Amino acid sequence: ALADALRSLILSLRYIEPKSRALPVMRHATNVWKVRIDNPKLLVASRIVIRVGSELSEDALRKIFVNQATVGSA
């Protein structure tokens, strides 16, 4: 189920204003996906939102990604 959820992954960069921009997600390894942010200034005034499509409930996805999401350089 987690692999299916990751296949539906959309990573969006959401500004404080209500506009968002989808960033291309690339497969890095088995069950590992990455996104490249070329402009570090975007991270200062923005937040990253991970959207996952799945048959799991939103609460279940939140619990999974608290333990599964890793932030680091690619």
Coordinates of C-alpha atoms in Angstrom, one line a residue:
A1 CA 0.0 0.0 0.0
L2 CA 2.8 2.4 0.8
A3 CA 4.5 1.8 -2.6
D4 CA 1.2 2.5 -4.3
A5 CA 0.8 5.7 -2.3
L6 CA 4.4 6.8 -3.3
R7 CA 3.6 6.2 -6.9
S8 CA 0.9 8.9 -6.6
L9 CA 3.2 11.3 -4.9
I10 CA 3.0 15.0 -5.9
L11 CA 5.3 17.4 -4.3
S12 CA 4.1 21.0 -4.3
L13 CA 5.8 24.1 -3.2
R14 CA 3.3 26.3 -1.5
Y15 CA 3.9 30.0 -0.9
I16 CA 2.4 31.9 2.0
E17 CA 0.0 33.4 -0.5
P18 CA -2.5 30.8 -1.7
K19 CA -0.5 29.8 -4.9
S20 CA 1.3 26.6 -5.4
R21 CA 3.7 25.1 -7.9
A22 CA 4.1 21.4 -8.6
L23 CA 7.8 20.3 -8.8
P24 CA 8.9 17.3 -10.9
V25 CA 9.4 14.2 -8.8
M26 CA 12.1 11.8 -9.9
R27 CA 12.6 8.2 -8.9
H28 CA 15.9 7.8 -7.0
A29 CA 15.8 4.2 -5.9
T30 CA 13.2 1.6 -4.8
N31 CA 10.6 3.4 -2.8
V32 CA 12.8 6.6 -2.8
W33 CA 11.6 9.7 -4.6
K34 CA 13.4 13.0 -4.9
V35 CA 12.8 16.6 -6.0
R36 CA 15.3 19.2 -7.0
I37 CA 14.9 22.8 -5.7
D38 CA 17.3 25.0 -7.7
N39 CA 16.5 28.3 -6.0
P40 CA 17.3 28.2 -2.2
K41 CA 15.4 31.5 -1.7
L42 CA 12.1 29.6 -2.3
L43 CA 12.7 27.7 0.9
V44 CA 13.0 30.8 3.0
A45 CA 9.5 32.2 2.2
S46 CA 7.8 28.9 1.3
R47 CA 6.8 25.6 2.7
I48 CA 6.9 22.2 1.1
V49 CA 3.7 20.2 1.0
I50 CA 3.8 16.5 0.1
R51 CA 0.5 15.3 -1.4
V52 CA -0.1 11.5 -1.6
G53 CA -3.0 9.9 -3.3
S54 CA -4.0 6.6 -1.7
E55 CA -7.0 4.7 -0.4
L56 CA -5.6 5.2 3.1
S57 CA -7.2 7.8 5.3
E58 CA -5.6 11.2 5.7
D59 CA -4.8 10.4 9.4
A60 CA -3.1 7.1 8.4
L61 CA -1.0 8.8 5.8
R62 CA 0.0 11.5 8.2
K63 CA 1.1 8.8 10.7
I64 CA 3.1 6.9 8.0
F65 CA 4.9 10.0 6.7
V66 CA 5.9 11.3 10.1
N67 CA 8.0 8.1 10.4
Q68 CA 8.9 7.7 6.7
A69 CA 9.7 11.2 5.4
T70 CA 13.4 12.0 5.3
V71 CA 14.9 15.4 4.4
G72 CA 18.4 15.6 3.1
S73 CA 20.4 16.4 0.1
A74 CA 20.1 14.2 -3.0

